[in-house]
Amino acid sequence: MRSYFVRRLIYSMLTIIIIATVTFFMMHSIPGGPFTRERPVPPEIMRVLNEKYKLDQPLYMQYLDYMKGLFTFDLGPSFSKIGISVNELIIEGFPSTAKVGFVACVLIVILGVPIGIISALKQNKPIDYLVMFMATLGVTIPSFVIASLMIYFFAGKLGWIPPFGLSTAASYFGPVIALSGYSLSFVARLTRSSMLEVLRQDYIRTARANGLREWSVISKHAVKNALIPVVTYLGPTIAALMTGSFVVERIFAIAGIGRYFVESVSNRDYTVIMGITVMYAAFYVLMVLLVDIAYAFIDPRIRFEKESK
């Protein structure tokens, strides 16, 4: 088991290095630069700026310098925000992004999974039709439409929530619903279909034939196996939610990472773009690793099969 985790950690590090390398060269292959403006900057000022941020060095030296900073958790200075580093921007924006993302993740798990299970147990009954209708609606409506509707009705017409910011507990309602709408609906649908498939398995029929109570069959045998595809989906989803939604944060004027990323793309702020991309990649890789660990707890056969190879 220990060798498995060591191997996965090495693969994770290699993945992050590859992503950082590809992102670095892609950013530097784009015509222009971080100081390119519609109104041309005087050549002397441009020379000073390039010298200050070491953009006048050969590309391979810039790459080695960036990778050296990455290994020491120094993501470099922001090109558009003078005197502020990428680390400071991430530290400033991550708490707001993470709080909204965390609440959205909790909502998805505590509502999506039970709703999917109930829908599967009540297949082809009114509650199943209602859940599937709502889930289909949630999957098809984009988050920016939900966010706009939340602001129009709950903030504008009813005045129940503030239209922007995260100043009060009620202010989380809009961005959390907009952020979790799609994933909540998808998890409900995924849990339902997975439960229906498990309930048709022979070992479930055998458990019922042996006289086990229905609650025991569902809770001990069906739900546990039905959750494997749900856990697989939740890993990357949690990573995506915890690292911010650019659109939702923009609509609700949340000072999170998404806002900085959008601004950095507009300003060609290479270091911020690369820093947030690498942070998202690291979070994604971490969640995939945690999902693999969760497999071993949900179904020990998965762990044993891997170790026997």
PDB file of C-alpha atoms in Angstrom:
ATOM      1  CA  MET A   1       0.000   0.000   0.000  1.00  0.00           C
ATOM      2  CA  ARG A   2       2.823   2.379   0.847  1.00  0.00           C
ATOM      3  CA  SER A   3       4.509   1.799  -2.516  1.00  0.00           C
ATOM      4  CA  TYR A   4       1.202   2.542  -4.207  1.00  0.00           C
ATOM      5  CA  PHE A   5       0.938   5.949  -2.545  1.00  0.00           C
ATOM      6  CA  VAL A   6       4.590   6.743  -3.264  1.00  0.00           C
ATOM      7  CA  ARG A   7       4.051   5.830  -6.904  1.00  0.00           C
ATOM      8  CA  ARG A   8       0.917   7.967  -7.087  1.00  0.00           C
ATOM      9  CA  LEU A   9       2.689  10.921  -5.501  1.00  0.00           C
ATOM     10  CA  ILE A  10       5.478  10.682  -8.076  1.00  0.00           C
ATOM     11  CA  TYR A  11       2.943  10.527 -10.908  1.00  0.00           C
ATOM     12  CA  SER A  12       1.118  13.510  -9.409  1.00  0.00           C
ATOM     13  CA  MET A  13       4.312  15.572  -9.257  1.00  0.00           C
ATOM     14  CA  LEU A  14       5.156  14.694 -12.860  1.00  0.00           C
ATOM     15  CA  THR A  15       1.652  15.662 -13.954  1.00  0.00           C
ATOM     16  CA  ILE A  16       1.923  19.070 -12.283  1.00  0.00           C
ATOM     17  CA  ILE A  17       5.367  19.663 -13.834  1.00  0.00           C
ATOM     18  CA  ILE A  18       4.065  18.772 -17.302  1.00  0.00           C
ATOM     19  CA  ILE A  19       1.043  21.058 -16.887  1.00  0.00           C
ATOM     20  CA  ALA A  20       3.258  23.914 -15.657  1.00  0.00           C
ATOM     21  CA  THR A  21       5.645  23.389 -18.600  1.00  0.00           C
ATOM     22  CA  VAL A  22       2.882  23.304 -21.210  1.00  0.00           C
ATOM     23  CA  THR A  23       1.194  26.355 -19.695  1.00  0.00           C
ATOM     24  CA  PHE A  24       4.479  28.277 -19.605  1.00  0.00           C
ATOM     25  CA  PHE A  25       5.343  27.690 -23.270  1.00  0.00           C
ATOM     26  CA  MET A  26       1.765  28.259 -24.424  1.00  0.00           C
ATOM     27  CA  MET A  27       1.652  31.624 -22.676  1.00  0.00           C
ATOM     28  CA  HIS A  28       4.977  32.670 -24.216  1.00  0.00           C
ATOM     29  CA  SER A  29       3.935  31.511 -27.696  1.00  0.00           C
ATOM     30  CA  ILE A  30       1.108  34.047 -27.817  1.00  0.00           C
ATOM     31  CA  PRO A  31       2.042  37.140 -29.861  1.00  0.00           C
ATOM     32  CA  GLY A  32       2.674  40.266 -27.812  1.00  0.00           C
ATOM     33  CA  GLY A  33       3.497  40.419 -24.129  1.00  0.00           C
ATOM     34  CA  PRO A  34       2.195  41.474 -20.731  1.00  0.00           C
ATOM     35  CA  PHE A  35       3.088  45.108 -21.430  1.00  0.00           C
ATOM     36  CA  THR A  36       1.639  45.246 -24.935  1.00  0.00           C
ATOM     37  CA  ARG A  37      -1.086  47.898 -25.074  1.00  0.00           C
ATOM     38  CA  GLU A  38      -3.251  49.509 -27.751  1.00  0.00           C
ATOM     39  CA  ARG A  39      -1.219  52.659 -27.202  1.00  0.00           C
ATOM     40  CA  PRO A  40       2.416  51.600 -27.764  1.00  0.00           C
ATOM     41  CA  VAL A  41       4.742  51.873 -24.780  1.00  0.00           C
ATOM     42  CA  PRO A  42       7.949  53.876 -25.490  1.00  0.00           C
ATOM     43  CA  PRO A  43      10.861  51.508 -26.302  1.00  0.00           C
ATOM     44  CA  GLU A  44      12.957  52.718 -23.362  1.00  0.00           C
ATOM     45  CA  ILE A  45      10.162  52.013 -20.850  1.00  0.00           C
ATOM     46  CA  MET A  46       9.536  48.644 -22.469  1.00  0.00           C
ATOM     47  CA  ARG A  47      13.229  47.795 -22.141  1.00  0.00           C
ATOM     48  CA  VAL A  48      13.225  48.713 -18.444  1.00  0.00           C
ATOM     49  CA  LEU A  49      10.065  46.676 -17.786  1.00  0.00           C
ATOM     50  CA  ASN A  50      11.423  43.610 -19.592  1.00  0.00           C
ATOM     51  CA  GLU A  51      14.685  43.916 -17.696  1.00  0.00           C
ATOM     52  CA  LYS A  52      12.887  44.297 -14.341  1.00  0.00           C
ATOM     53  CA  TYR A  53      10.770  41.164 -14.869  1.00  0.00           C
ATOM     54  CA  LYS A  54      13.583  39.243 -16.643  1.00  0.00           C
ATOM     55  CA  LEU A  55      11.560  39.019 -19.850  1.00  0.00           C
ATOM     56  CA  ASP A  56      14.646  39.996 -21.839  1.00  0.00           C
ATOM     57  CA  GLN A  57      16.366  36.726 -20.942  1.00  0.00           C
ATOM     58  CA  PRO A  58      16.332  33.690 -23.260  1.00  0.00           C
ATOM     59  CA  LEU A  59      13.160  31.614 -22.972  1.00  0.00           C
ATOM     60  CA  TYR A  60      14.879  28.589 -21.477  1.00  0.00           C
ATOM     61  CA  MET A  61      16.343  30.743 -18.677  1.00  0.00           C
ATOM     62  CA  GLN A  62      12.895  32.201 -17.958  1.00  0.00           C
ATOM     63  CA  TYR A  63      11.542  28.653 -17.844  1.00  0.00           C
ATOM     64  CA  LEU A  64      14.233  27.417 -15.441  1.00  0.00           C
ATOM     65  CA  ASP A  65      13.698  30.472 -13.255  1.00  0.00           C
ATOM     66  CA  TYR A  66       9.940  29.866 -13.187  1.00  0.00           C
ATOM     67  CA  MET A  67      10.321  26.169 -12.361  1.00  0.00           C
ATOM     68  CA  LYS A  68      12.793  27.007  -9.611  1.00  0.00           C
ATOM     69  CA  GLY A  69      10.234  29.383  -8.131  1.00  0.00           C
ATOM     70  CA  LEU A  70       7.508  26.764  -8.486  1.00  0.00           C
ATOM     71  CA  PHE A  71       9.470  24.213  -6.444  1.00  0.00           C
ATOM     72  CA  THR A  72       9.986  26.828  -3.716  1.00  0.00           C
ATOM     73  CA  PHE A  73       6.302  27.918  -3.841  1.00  0.00           C
ATOM     74  CA  ASP A  74       7.236  31.306  -5.288  1.00  0.00           C
ATOM     75  CA  LEU A  75       4.930  31.983  -8.235  1.00  0.00           C
ATOM     76  CA  GLY A  76       6.542  35.301  -9.084  1.00  0.00           C
ATOM     77  CA  PRO A  77       5.254  38.887  -9.293  1.00  0.00           C
ATOM     78  CA  SER A  78       2.075  40.016 -10.968  1.00  0.00           C
ATOM     79  CA  PHE A  79       2.776  42.010 -14.143  1.00  0.00           C
ATOM     80  CA  SER A  80      -0.408  44.098 -13.879  1.00  0.00           C
ATOM     81  CA  LYS A  81      -0.559  44.698 -10.099  1.00  0.00           C
ATOM     82  CA  ILE A  82       2.657  46.463  -9.213  1.00  0.00           C
ATOM     83  CA  GLY A  83       4.306  45.308  -6.005  1.00  0.00           C
ATOM     84  CA  ILE A  84       1.979  42.335  -5.496  1.00  0.00           C
ATOM     85  CA  SER A  85       3.038  38.720  -5.958  1.00  0.00           C
ATOM     86  CA  VAL A  86       0.920  35.893  -7.361  1.00  0.00           C
ATOM     87  CA  ASN A  87       1.135  34.158  -3.996  1.00  0.00           C
ATOM     88  CA  GLU A  88      -0.439  37.198  -2.316  1.00  0.00           C
ATOM     89  CA  LEU A  89      -3.254  37.313  -4.879  1.00  0.00           C
ATOM     90  CA  ILE A  90      -4.044  33.635  -4.356  1.00  0.00           C
ATOM     91  CA  ILE A  91      -3.884  33.962  -0.562  1.00  0.00           C
ATOM     92  CA  GLU A  92      -6.209  36.966  -0.752  1.00  0.00           C
ATOM     93  CA  GLY A  93      -8.730  35.427  -3.151  1.00  0.00           C
ATOM     94  CA  PHE A  94      -8.734  31.771  -2.125  1.00  0.00           C
ATOM     95  CA  PRO A  95     -10.687  32.107   1.184  1.00  0.00           C
ATOM     96  CA  SER A  96     -13.741  33.649  -0.511  1.00  0.00           C
ATOM     97  CA  THR A  97     -13.607  31.137  -3.348  1.00  0.00           C
ATOM     98  CA  ALA A  98     -13.106  28.189  -1.004  1.00  0.00           C
ATOM     99  CA  LYS A  99     -15.960  29.190   1.326  1.00  0.00           C
ATOM    100  CA  VAL A 100     -18.485  29.340  -1.513  1.00  0.00           C
ATOM    101  CA  GLY A 101     -17.065  26.158  -3.064  1.00  0.00           C
ATOM    102  CA  PHE A 102     -17.129  24.273   0.236  1.00  0.00           C
ATOM    103  CA  VAL A 103     -20.778  25.139   0.952  1.00  0.00           C
ATOM    104  CA  ALA A 104     -21.655  24.135  -2.621  1.00  0.00           C
ATOM    105  CA  CYS A 105     -19.859  20.783  -2.180  1.00  0.00           C
ATOM    106  CA  VAL A 106     -21.686  20.076   1.082  1.00  0.00           C
ATOM    107  CA  LEU A 107     -25.009  20.921  -0.554  1.00  0.00           C
ATOM    108  CA  ILE A 108     -24.275  18.615  -3.483  1.00  0.00           C
ATOM    109  CA  VAL A 109     -23.421  15.667  -1.228  1.00  0.00           C
ATOM    110  CA  ILE A 110     -26.140  16.005   1.410  1.00  0.00           C
ATOM    111  CA  LEU A 111     -28.888  16.640  -1.164  1.00  0.00           C
ATOM    112  CA  GLY A 112     -27.763  14.997  -4.398  1.00  0.00           C
ATOM    113  CA  VAL A 113     -26.970  11.533  -3.038  1.00  0.00           C
ATOM    114  CA  PRO A 114     -30.119  11.051  -0.862  1.00  0.00           C
ATOM    115  CA  ILE A 115     -32.378  12.439  -3.593  1.00  0.00           C
ATOM    116  CA  GLY A 116     -30.877  10.003  -6.105  1.00  0.00           C
ATOM    117  CA  ILE A 117     -31.311   7.067  -3.723  1.00  0.00           C
ATOM    118  CA  ILE A 118     -34.941   7.964  -2.956  1.00  0.00           C
ATOM    119  CA  SER A 119     -35.659   8.405  -6.644  1.00  0.00           C
ATOM    120  CA  ALA A 120     -34.238   4.946  -7.422  1.00  0.00           C
ATOM    121  CA  LEU A 121     -36.204   3.294  -4.601  1.00  0.00           C
ATOM    122  CA  LYS A 122     -39.384   5.019  -5.842  1.00  0.00           C
ATOM    123  CA  GLN A 123     -38.772   4.310  -9.539  1.00  0.00           C
ATOM    124  CA  ASN A 124     -41.652   5.217 -11.880  1.00  0.00           C
ATOM    125  CA  LYS A 125     -43.585   6.879  -9.090  1.00  0.00           C
ATOM    126  CA  PRO A 126     -44.537  10.579  -8.841  1.00  0.00           C
ATOM    127  CA  ILE A 127     -41.549  11.464  -6.649  1.00  0.00           C
ATOM    128  CA  ASP A 128     -39.199   9.815  -9.167  1.00  0.00           C
ATOM    129  CA  TYR A 129     -40.712  11.790 -12.037  1.00  0.00           C
ATOM    130  CA  LEU A 130     -40.473  15.007 -10.030  1.00  0.00           C
ATOM    131  CA  VAL A 131     -36.820  14.402  -9.124  1.00  0.00           C
ATOM    132  CA  MET A 132     -35.870  13.555 -12.694  1.00  0.00           C
ATOM    133  CA  PHE A 133     -37.708  16.621 -14.017  1.00  0.00           C
ATOM    134  CA  MET A 134     -35.915  18.910 -11.595  1.00  0.00           C
ATOM    135  CA  ALA A 135     -32.564  17.183 -12.214  1.00  0.00           C
ATOM    136  CA  THR A 136     -32.924  17.494 -15.973  1.00  0.00           C
ATOM    137  CA  LEU A 137     -33.801  21.161 -15.528  1.00  0.00           C
ATOM    138  CA  GLY A 138     -30.744  21.694 -13.325  1.00  0.00           C
ATOM    139  CA  VAL A 139     -28.401  20.007 -15.787  1.00  0.00           C
ATOM    140  CA  THR A 140     -29.620  21.980 -18.789  1.00  0.00           C
ATOM    141  CA  ILE A 141     -29.700  25.493 -17.288  1.00  0.00           C
ATOM    142  CA  PRO A 142     -26.252  27.179 -17.288  1.00  0.00           C
ATOM    143  CA  SER A 143     -24.899  28.594 -14.049  1.00  0.00           C
ATOM    144  CA  PHE A 144     -24.885  32.179 -15.325  1.00  0.00           C
ATOM    145  CA  VAL A 145     -28.615  31.945 -16.077  1.00  0.00           C
ATOM    146  CA  ILE A 146     -29.310  30.641 -12.550  1.00  0.00           C
ATOM    147  CA  ALA A 147     -27.115  33.403 -11.120  1.00  0.00           C
ATOM    148  CA  SER A 148     -28.947  36.085 -13.119  1.00  0.00           C
ATOM    149  CA  LEU A 149     -32.351  34.732 -12.032  1.00  0.00           C
ATOM    150  CA  MET A 150     -31.247  34.641  -8.387  1.00  0.00           C
ATOM    151  CA  ILE A 151     -30.197  38.287  -8.542  1.00  0.00           C
ATOM    152  CA  TYR A 152     -33.374  39.336 -10.374  1.00  0.00           C
ATOM    153  CA  PHE A 153     -35.914  37.600  -8.125  1.00  0.00           C
ATOM    154  CA  PHE A 154     -34.307  37.054  -4.712  1.00  0.00           C
ATOM    155  CA  ALA A 155     -32.166  40.192  -4.643  1.00  0.00           C
ATOM    156  CA  GLY A 156     -34.092  42.619  -6.858  1.00  0.00           C
ATOM    157  CA  LYS A 157     -37.779  41.679  -6.445  1.00  0.00           C
ATOM    158  CA  LEU A 158     -37.888  40.089  -2.974  1.00  0.00           C
ATOM    159  CA  GLY A 159     -34.818  41.663  -1.369  1.00  0.00           C
ATOM    160  CA  TRP A 160     -33.984  38.448   0.512  1.00  0.00           C
ATOM    161  CA  ILE A 161     -30.322  38.326  -0.459  1.00  0.00           C
ATOM    162  CA  PRO A 162     -27.709  40.990  -1.274  1.00  0.00           C
ATOM    163  CA  PRO A 163     -26.956  41.190  -5.006  1.00  0.00           C
ATOM    164  CA  PHE A 164     -23.184  41.013  -4.561  1.00  0.00           C
ATOM    165  CA  GLY A 165     -20.417  40.180  -2.088  1.00  0.00           C
ATOM    166  CA  LEU A 166     -20.240  37.723   0.818  1.00  0.00           C
ATOM    167  CA  SER A 167     -21.034  40.082   3.691  1.00  0.00           C
ATOM    168  CA  THR A 168     -23.780  37.985   5.353  1.00  0.00           C
ATOM    169  CA  ALA A 169     -24.872  34.349   5.578  1.00  0.00           C
ATOM    170  CA  ALA A 170     -27.762  35.100   3.193  1.00  0.00           C
ATOM    171  CA  SER A 171     -25.303  36.378   0.598  1.00  0.00           C
ATOM    172  CA  TYR A 172     -24.017  32.820   0.095  1.00  0.00           C
ATOM    173  CA  PHE A 173     -27.443  31.650  -1.086  1.00  0.00           C
ATOM    174  CA  GLY A 174     -27.212  33.004  -4.628  1.00  0.00           C
ATOM    175  CA  PRO A 175     -23.659  31.972  -5.585  1.00  0.00           C
ATOM    176  CA  VAL A 176     -23.969  28.567  -3.883  1.00  0.00           C
ATOM    177  CA  ILE A 177     -27.195  27.704  -5.734  1.00  0.00           C
ATOM    178  CA  ALA A 178     -25.750  28.932  -9.044  1.00  0.00           C
ATOM    179  CA  LEU A 179     -22.496  27.072  -8.482  1.00  0.00           C
ATOM    180  CA  SER A 180     -24.001  23.780  -7.314  1.00  0.00           C
ATOM    181  CA  GLY A 181     -27.061  23.625  -9.599  1.00  0.00           C
ATOM    182  CA  TYR A 182     -25.511  21.540 -12.367  1.00  0.00           C
ATOM    183  CA  SER A 183     -23.453  19.221 -10.147  1.00  0.00           C
ATOM    184  CA  LEU A 184     -26.314  18.661  -7.691  1.00  0.00           C
ATOM    185  CA  SER A 185     -28.624  17.636 -10.504  1.00  0.00           C
ATOM    186  CA  PHE A 186     -25.973  15.442 -12.117  1.00  0.00           C
ATOM    187  CA  VAL A 187     -25.131  13.683  -8.835  1.00  0.00           C
ATOM    188  CA  ALA A 188     -28.834  12.974  -8.247  1.00  0.00           C
ATOM    189  CA  ARG A 189     -29.168  11.451 -11.721  1.00  0.00           C
ATOM    190  CA  LEU A 190     -25.915   9.510 -11.398  1.00  0.00           C
ATOM    191  CA  THR A 191     -26.850   8.135  -7.964  1.00  0.00           C
ATOM    192  CA  ARG A 192     -30.267   7.078  -9.231  1.00  0.00           C
ATOM    193  CA  SER A 193     -28.934   5.227 -12.282  1.00  0.00           C
ATOM    194  CA  SER A 194     -26.152   3.584 -10.263  1.00  0.00           C
ATOM    195  CA  MET A 195     -28.600   2.489  -7.563  1.00  0.00           C
ATOM    196  CA  LEU A 196     -30.976   0.999 -10.135  1.00  0.00           C
ATOM    197  CA  GLU A 197     -28.132  -0.988 -11.654  1.00  0.00           C
ATOM    198  CA  VAL A 198     -26.971  -2.286  -8.253  1.00  0.00           C
ATOM    199  CA  LEU A 199     -30.512  -3.204  -7.163  1.00  0.00           C
ATOM    200  CA  ARG A 200     -30.762  -5.539 -10.173  1.00  0.00           C
ATOM    201  CA  GLN A 201     -27.606  -7.470  -9.224  1.00  0.00           C
ATOM    202  CA  ASP A 202     -27.791 -11.098  -8.100  1.00  0.00           C
ATOM    203  CA  TYR A 203     -26.214 -10.469  -4.707  1.00  0.00           C
ATOM    204  CA  ILE A 204     -29.022  -8.048  -3.849  1.00  0.00           C
ATOM    205  CA  ARG A 205     -31.610 -10.691  -4.763  1.00  0.00           C
ATOM    206  CA  THR A 206     -29.662 -13.226  -2.702  1.00  0.00           C
ATOM    207  CA  ALA A 207     -29.581 -10.900   0.297  1.00  0.00           C
ATOM    208  CA  ARG A 208     -33.338 -10.402   0.085  1.00  0.00           C
ATOM    209  CA  ALA A 209     -33.918 -14.148  -0.392  1.00  0.00           C
ATOM    210  CA  ASN A 210     -31.902 -14.824   2.782  1.00  0.00           C
ATOM    211  CA  GLY A 211     -34.400 -12.765   4.726  1.00  0.00           C
ATOM    212  CA  LEU A 212     -32.352  -9.655   5.364  1.00  0.00           C
ATOM    213  CA  ARG A 213     -34.427  -6.619   6.138  1.00  0.00           C
ATOM    214  CA  GLU A 214     -34.891  -4.189   3.253  1.00  0.00           C
ATOM    215  CA  TRP A 215     -33.165  -1.375   5.154  1.00  0.00           C
ATOM    216  CA  SER A 216     -30.132  -3.608   5.733  1.00  0.00           C
ATOM    217  CA  VAL A 217     -29.990  -4.622   2.066  1.00  0.00           C
ATOM    218  CA  ILE A 218     -30.148  -1.016   0.913  1.00  0.00           C
ATOM    219  CA  SER A 219     -27.783   0.545   3.451  1.00  0.00           C
ATOM    220  CA  LYS A 220     -25.137  -2.196   3.726  1.00  0.00           C
ATOM    221  CA  HIS A 221     -25.022  -3.619   0.211  1.00  0.00           C
ATOM    222  CA  ALA A 222     -26.703  -1.391  -2.380  1.00  0.00           C
ATOM    223  CA  VAL A 223     -25.717   2.161  -1.400  1.00  0.00           C
ATOM    224  CA  LYS A 224     -22.078   1.302  -0.774  1.00  0.00           C
ATOM    225  CA  ASN A 225     -21.538  -0.112  -4.263  1.00  0.00           C
ATOM    226  CA  ALA A 226     -23.695   2.507  -5.942  1.00  0.00           C
ATOM    227  CA  LEU A 227     -21.530   5.313  -4.556  1.00  0.00           C
ATOM    228  CA  ILE A 228     -18.362   4.330  -6.486  1.00  0.00           C
ATOM    229  CA  PRO A 229     -19.237   6.241  -9.705  1.00  0.00           C
ATOM    230  CA  VAL A 230     -20.560   9.128  -7.608  1.00  0.00           C
ATOM    231  CA  VAL A 231     -17.265   9.394  -5.705  1.00  0.00           C
ATOM    232  CA  THR A 232     -15.415   9.298  -9.030  1.00  0.00           C
ATOM    233  CA  TYR A 233     -17.418  12.279 -10.250  1.00  0.00           C
ATOM    234  CA  LEU A 234     -17.210  14.196  -6.974  1.00  0.00           C
ATOM    235  CA  GLY A 235     -13.389  14.285  -6.911  1.00  0.00           C
ATOM    236  CA  PRO A 236     -12.823  16.561  -9.922  1.00  0.00           C
ATOM    237  CA  THR A 237     -16.050  18.434  -9.148  1.00  0.00           C
ATOM    238  CA  ILE A 238     -14.862  19.386  -5.665  1.00  0.00           C
ATOM    239  CA  ALA A 239     -11.543  20.524  -7.148  1.00  0.00           C
ATOM    240  CA  ALA A 240     -13.377  22.684  -9.678  1.00  0.00           C
ATOM    241  CA  LEU A 241     -15.735  24.202  -7.098  1.00  0.00           C
ATOM    242  CA  MET A 242     -13.046  24.879  -4.502  1.00  0.00           C
ATOM    243  CA  THR A 243     -10.846  26.685  -7.021  1.00  0.00           C
ATOM    244  CA  GLY A 244     -13.593  28.997  -8.171  1.00  0.00           C
ATOM    245  CA  SER A 245     -16.096  29.654 -10.893  1.00  0.00           C
ATOM    246  CA  PHE A 246     -15.019  32.570 -13.032  1.00  0.00           C
ATOM    247  CA  VAL A 247     -18.534  33.377 -14.249  1.00  0.00           C
ATOM    248  CA  VAL A 248     -20.395  33.068 -10.928  1.00  0.00           C
ATOM    249  CA  GLU A 249     -17.772  35.062  -9.047  1.00  0.00           C
ATOM    250  CA  ARG A 250     -17.925  37.753 -11.698  1.00  0.00           C
ATOM    251  CA  ILE A 251     -21.738  37.996 -11.591  1.00  0.00           C
ATOM    252  CA  PHE A 252     -21.913  38.191  -7.782  1.00  0.00           C
ATOM    253  CA  ALA A 253     -18.803  40.422  -7.570  1.00  0.00           C
ATOM    254  CA  ILE A 254     -17.014  38.001  -5.241  1.00  0.00           C
ATOM    255  CA  ALA A 255     -13.368  38.878  -4.633  1.00  0.00           C
ATOM    256  CA  GLY A 256     -12.156  35.358  -5.332  1.00  0.00           C
ATOM    257  CA  ILE A 257      -9.604  33.664  -7.538  1.00  0.00           C
ATOM    258  CA  GLY A 258     -11.960  33.624 -10.513  1.00  0.00           C
ATOM    259  CA  ARG A 259     -12.005  37.409 -10.662  1.00  0.00           C
ATOM    260  CA  TYR A 260      -8.194  37.569 -10.682  1.00  0.00           C
ATOM    261  CA  PHE A 261      -8.009  34.912 -13.381  1.00  0.00           C
ATOM    262  CA  VAL A 262     -10.399  36.803 -15.671  1.00  0.00           C
ATOM    263  CA  GLU A 263      -8.487  40.038 -15.112  1.00  0.00           C
ATOM    264  CA  SER A 264      -5.152  38.309 -15.736  1.00  0.00           C
ATOM    265  CA  VAL A 265      -6.356  36.930 -19.069  1.00  0.00           C
ATOM    266  CA  SER A 266      -7.511  40.407 -20.138  1.00  0.00           C
ATOM    267  CA  ASN A 267      -4.200  41.965 -19.037  1.00  0.00           C
ATOM    268  CA  ARG A 268      -1.969  39.116 -20.294  1.00  0.00           C
ATOM    269  CA  ASP A 269      -0.647  38.734 -16.780  1.00  0.00           C
ATOM    270  CA  TYR A 270       1.319  35.547 -17.506  1.00  0.00           C
ATOM    271  CA  THR A 271       2.427  34.764 -13.985  1.00  0.00           C
ATOM    272  CA  VAL A 272      -1.093  35.019 -12.532  1.00  0.00           C
ATOM    273  CA  ILE A 273      -2.534  32.841 -15.300  1.00  0.00           C
ATOM    274  CA  MET A 274       0.170  30.217 -14.801  1.00  0.00           C
ATOM    275  CA  GLY A 275      -0.062  30.391 -11.009  1.00  0.00           C
ATOM    276  CA  ILE A 276      -3.833  29.846 -10.886  1.00  0.00           C
ATOM    277  CA  THR A 277      -3.610  27.124 -13.562  1.00  0.00           C
ATOM    278  CA  VAL A 278      -0.942  25.244 -11.620  1.00  0.00           C
ATOM    279  CA  MET A 279      -2.899  25.662  -8.385  1.00  0.00           C
ATOM    280  CA  TYR A 280      -6.024  24.238 -10.033  1.00  0.00           C
ATOM    281  CA  ALA A 281      -4.000  21.347 -11.483  1.00  0.00           C
ATOM    282  CA  ALA A 282      -2.471  20.571  -8.077  1.00  0.00           C
ATOM    283  CA  PHE A 283      -5.903  20.640  -6.445  1.00  0.00           C
ATOM    284  CA  TYR A 284      -7.308  18.415  -9.179  1.00  0.00           C
ATOM    285  CA  VAL A 285      -4.494  15.879  -8.838  1.00  0.00           C
ATOM    286  CA  LEU A 286      -4.926  15.869  -5.045  1.00  0.00           C
ATOM    287  CA  MET A 287      -8.661  15.194  -5.323  1.00  0.00           C
ATOM    288  CA  VAL A 288      -8.101  12.356  -7.798  1.00  0.00           C
ATOM    289  CA  LEU A 289      -5.631  10.839  -5.335  1.00  0.00           C
ATOM    290  CA  LEU A 290      -8.170  11.159  -2.506  1.00  0.00           C
ATOM    291  CA  VAL A 291     -10.805   9.528  -4.700  1.00  0.00           C
ATOM    292  CA  ASP A 292      -8.492   6.558  -5.242  1.00  0.00           C
ATOM    293  CA  ILE A 293      -8.008   6.296  -1.480  1.00  0.00           C
ATOM    294  CA  ALA A 294     -11.775   6.486  -0.979  1.00  0.00           C
ATOM    295  CA  TYR A 295     -12.187   3.534  -3.349  1.00  0.00           C
ATOM    296  CA  ALA A 296     -10.222   1.379  -0.936  1.00  0.00           C
ATOM    297  CA  PHE A 297     -12.600   2.255   1.916  1.00  0.00           C
ATOM    298  CA  ILE A 298     -15.777   1.826  -0.107  1.00  0.00           C
ATOM    299  CA  ASP A 299     -14.751  -1.435  -1.779  1.00  0.00           C
ATOM    300  CA  PRO A 300     -11.628  -3.166  -0.312  1.00  0.00           C
ATOM    301  CA  ARG A 301     -11.487  -5.493  -3.354  1.00  0.00           C
ATOM    302  CA  ILE A 302     -10.194  -2.607  -5.465  1.00  0.00           C
ATOM    303  CA  ARG A 303      -7.177  -2.166  -3.213  1.00  0.00           C
ATOM    304  CA  PHE A 304      -6.401  -5.888  -3.078  1.00  0.00           C
ATOM    305  CA  GLU A 305      -6.692  -6.288  -6.832  1.00  0.00           C
ATOM    306  CA  LYS A 306      -4.157  -3.489  -7.398  1.00  0.00           C
ATOM    307  CA  GLU A 307      -1.743  -4.878  -4.845  1.00  0.00           C
ATOM    308  CA  SER A 308      -1.849  -8.363  -6.348  1.00  0.00           C
ATOM    309  CA  LYS A 309      -0.646  -7.104  -9.747  1.00  0.00           C
TER     310      LYS A 309
END
